């Protein structure tokens, strides 16, 4: 394991969260 792996996991979680927010916003926009 690299010592940098924890920060990379946080980065991945942040991108996952961003993706979820975009999906939610798109879903709200599409359902209008």
N, CA, C and O atoms as a GROMACS GRO file, in nm:
protein
  128
    1UNK      N    1   0.085  -0.120   0.000
    1UNK     CA    2   0.000   0.000   0.000
    1UNK      C    3   0.088   0.125   0.000
    1UNK      O    4   0.188   0.132   0.071
    2UNK      N    5   0.050   0.222  -0.079
    2UNK     CA    6   0.124   0.347  -0.080
    2UNK      C    7   0.073   0.436   0.034
    2UNK      O    8  -0.044   0.428   0.070
    3UNK      N    9   0.160   0.521   0.090
    3UNK     CA   10   0.116   0.613   0.196
    3UNK      C   11   0.018   0.718   0.143
    3UNK      O   12  -0.048   0.788   0.220
    4UNK      N   13   0.011   0.729   0.010
    4UNK     CA   14  -0.074   0.830  -0.053
    4UNK      C   15  -0.215   0.776  -0.081
    4UNK      O   16  -0.300   0.848  -0.131
    5UNK      N   17  -0.238   0.647  -0.048
    5UNK     CA   18  -0.363   0.582  -0.090
    5UNK      C   19  -0.485   0.643  -0.022
    5UNK      O   20  -0.592   0.652  -0.083
    6UNK      N   21  -0.471   0.685   0.105
    6UNK     CA   22  -0.587   0.739   0.177
    6UNK      C   23  -0.637   0.868   0.111
    6UNK      O   24  -0.758   0.888   0.098
    7UNK      N   25  -0.545   0.954   0.070
    7UNK     CA   26  -0.586   1.079   0.005
    7UNK      C   27  -0.651   1.049  -0.130
    7UNK      O   28  -0.743   1.119  -0.172
    8UNK      N   29  -0.603   0.944  -0.198
    8UNK     CA   30  -0.662   0.907  -0.326
    8UNK      C   31  -0.804   0.855  -0.306
    8UNK      O   32  -0.893   0.880  -0.389
    9UNK      N   33  -0.827   0.781  -0.197
    9UNK     CA   34  -0.962   0.732  -0.166
    9UNK      C   35  -1.055   0.850  -0.141
    9UNK      O   36  -1.168   0.852  -0.189
   10UNK      N   37  -1.007   0.949  -0.067
   10UNK     CA   38  -1.088   1.069  -0.040
   10UNK      C   39  -1.120   1.139  -0.171
   10UNK      O   40  -1.232   1.186  -0.192
   11UNK      N   41  -1.021   1.147  -0.260
   11UNK     CA   42  -1.043   1.211  -0.390
   11UNK      C   43  -1.150   1.137  -0.469
   11UNK      O   44  -1.236   1.199  -0.531
   12UNK      N   45  -1.144   1.004  -0.466
   12UNK     CA   46  -1.243   0.922  -0.537
   12UNK      C   47  -1.382   0.943  -0.478
   12UNK      O   48  -1.480   0.955  -0.552
   13UNK      N   49  -1.390   0.949  -0.344
   13UNK     CA   50  -1.520   0.970  -0.280
   13UNK      C   51  -1.576   1.107  -0.317
   13UNK      O   52  -1.696   1.122  -0.338
   14UNK      N   53  -1.488   1.208  -0.324
   14UNK     CA   54  -1.533   1.342  -0.363
   14UNK      C   55  -1.590   1.340  -0.505
   14UNK      O   56  -1.694   1.400  -0.531
   15UNK      N   57  -1.521   1.270  -0.596
   15UNK     CA   58  -1.571   1.263  -0.734
   15UNK      C   59  -1.701   1.186  -0.740
   15UNK      O   60  -1.789   1.218  -0.820
   16UNK      N   61  -1.714   1.082  -0.654
   16UNK     CA   62  -1.839   1.006  -0.649
   16UNK      C   63  -1.952   1.098  -0.604
   16UNK      O   64  -2.062   1.095  -0.661
   17UNK      N   65  -1.926   1.179  -0.502
   17UNK     CA   66  -2.026   1.271  -0.450
   17UNK      C   67  -2.065   1.373  -0.556
   17UNK      O   68  -2.184   1.402  -0.574
   18UNK      N   69  -1.966   1.426  -0.626
   18UNK     CA   70  -1.994   1.522  -0.734
   18UNK      C   71  -2.081   1.458  -0.841
   18UNK      O   72  -2.177   1.518  -0.890
   19UNK      N   73  -2.048   1.334  -0.878
   19UNK     CA   74  -2.126   1.263  -0.978
   19UNK      C   75  -2.270   1.241  -0.934
   19UNK      O   76  -2.363   1.254  -1.013
   20UNK      N   77  -2.287   1.207  -0.805
   20UNK     CA   78  -2.422   1.186  -0.752
   20UNK      C   79  -2.503   1.314  -0.755
   20UNK      O   80  -2.621   1.313  -0.789
   21UNK      N   81  -2.439   1.426  -0.720
   21UNK     CA   82  -2.509   1.556  -0.722
   21UNK      C   83  -2.550   1.591  -0.864
   21UNK      O   84  -2.661   1.640  -0.887
   22UNK      N   85  -2.462   1.567  -0.960
   22UNK     CA   86  -2.493   1.596  -1.101
   22UNK      C   87  -2.609   1.508  -1.147
   22UNK      O   88  -2.700   1.556  -1.215
   23UNK      N   89  -2.606   1.380  -1.110
   23UNK     CA   90  -2.715   1.289  -1.147
   23UNK      C   91  -2.846   1.336  -1.086
   23UNK      O   92  -2.950   1.334  -1.152
   24UNK      N   93  -2.842   1.376  -0.959
   24UNK     CA   94  -2.962   1.424  -0.892
   24UNK      C   95  -3.016   1.549  -0.961
   24UNK      O   96  -3.136   1.559  -0.987
   25UNK      N   97  -2.928   1.643  -0.991
   25UNK     CA   98  -2.970   1.767  -1.057
   25UNK      C   99  -3.030   1.736  -1.195
   25UNK      O  100  -3.132   1.794  -1.232
   26UNK      N  101  -2.966   1.646  -1.269
   26UNK     CA  102  -3.016   1.609  -1.402
   26UNK      C  103  -3.152   1.542  -1.390
   26UNK      O  104  -3.241   1.567  -1.472
   27UNK      N  105  -3.169   1.457  -1.289
   27UNK     CA  106  -3.296   1.388  -1.267
   27UNK      C  107  -3.406   1.490  -1.236
   27UNK      O  108  -3.516   1.480  -1.289
   28UNK      N  109  -3.376   1.588  -1.152
   28UNK     CA  110  -3.474   1.692  -1.120
   28UNK      C  111  -3.509   1.772  -1.246
   28UNK      O  112  -3.626   1.804  -1.269
   29UNK      N  113  -3.408   1.802  -1.326
   29UNK     CA  114  -3.430   1.880  -1.448
   29UNK      C  115  -3.513   1.800  -1.549
   29UNK      O  116  -3.599   1.856  -1.617
   30UNK      N  117  -3.486   1.671  -1.560
   30UNK     CA  118  -3.554   1.587  -1.659
   30UNK      C  119  -3.700   1.561  -1.620
   30UNK      O  120  -3.784   1.540  -1.706
   31UNK      N  121  -3.728   1.562  -1.490
   31UNK     CA  122  -3.864   1.528  -1.444
   31UNK      C  123  -3.958   1.648  -1.451
   31UNK      O  124  -4.077   1.633  -1.422
   32UNK      N  125  -3.909   1.766  -1.489
   32UNK     CA  126  -3.996   1.883  -1.499
   32UNK      C  127  -4.088   1.869  -1.620
   32UNK      O  128  -4.170   1.957  -1.647
   0.00000   0.00000   0.00000
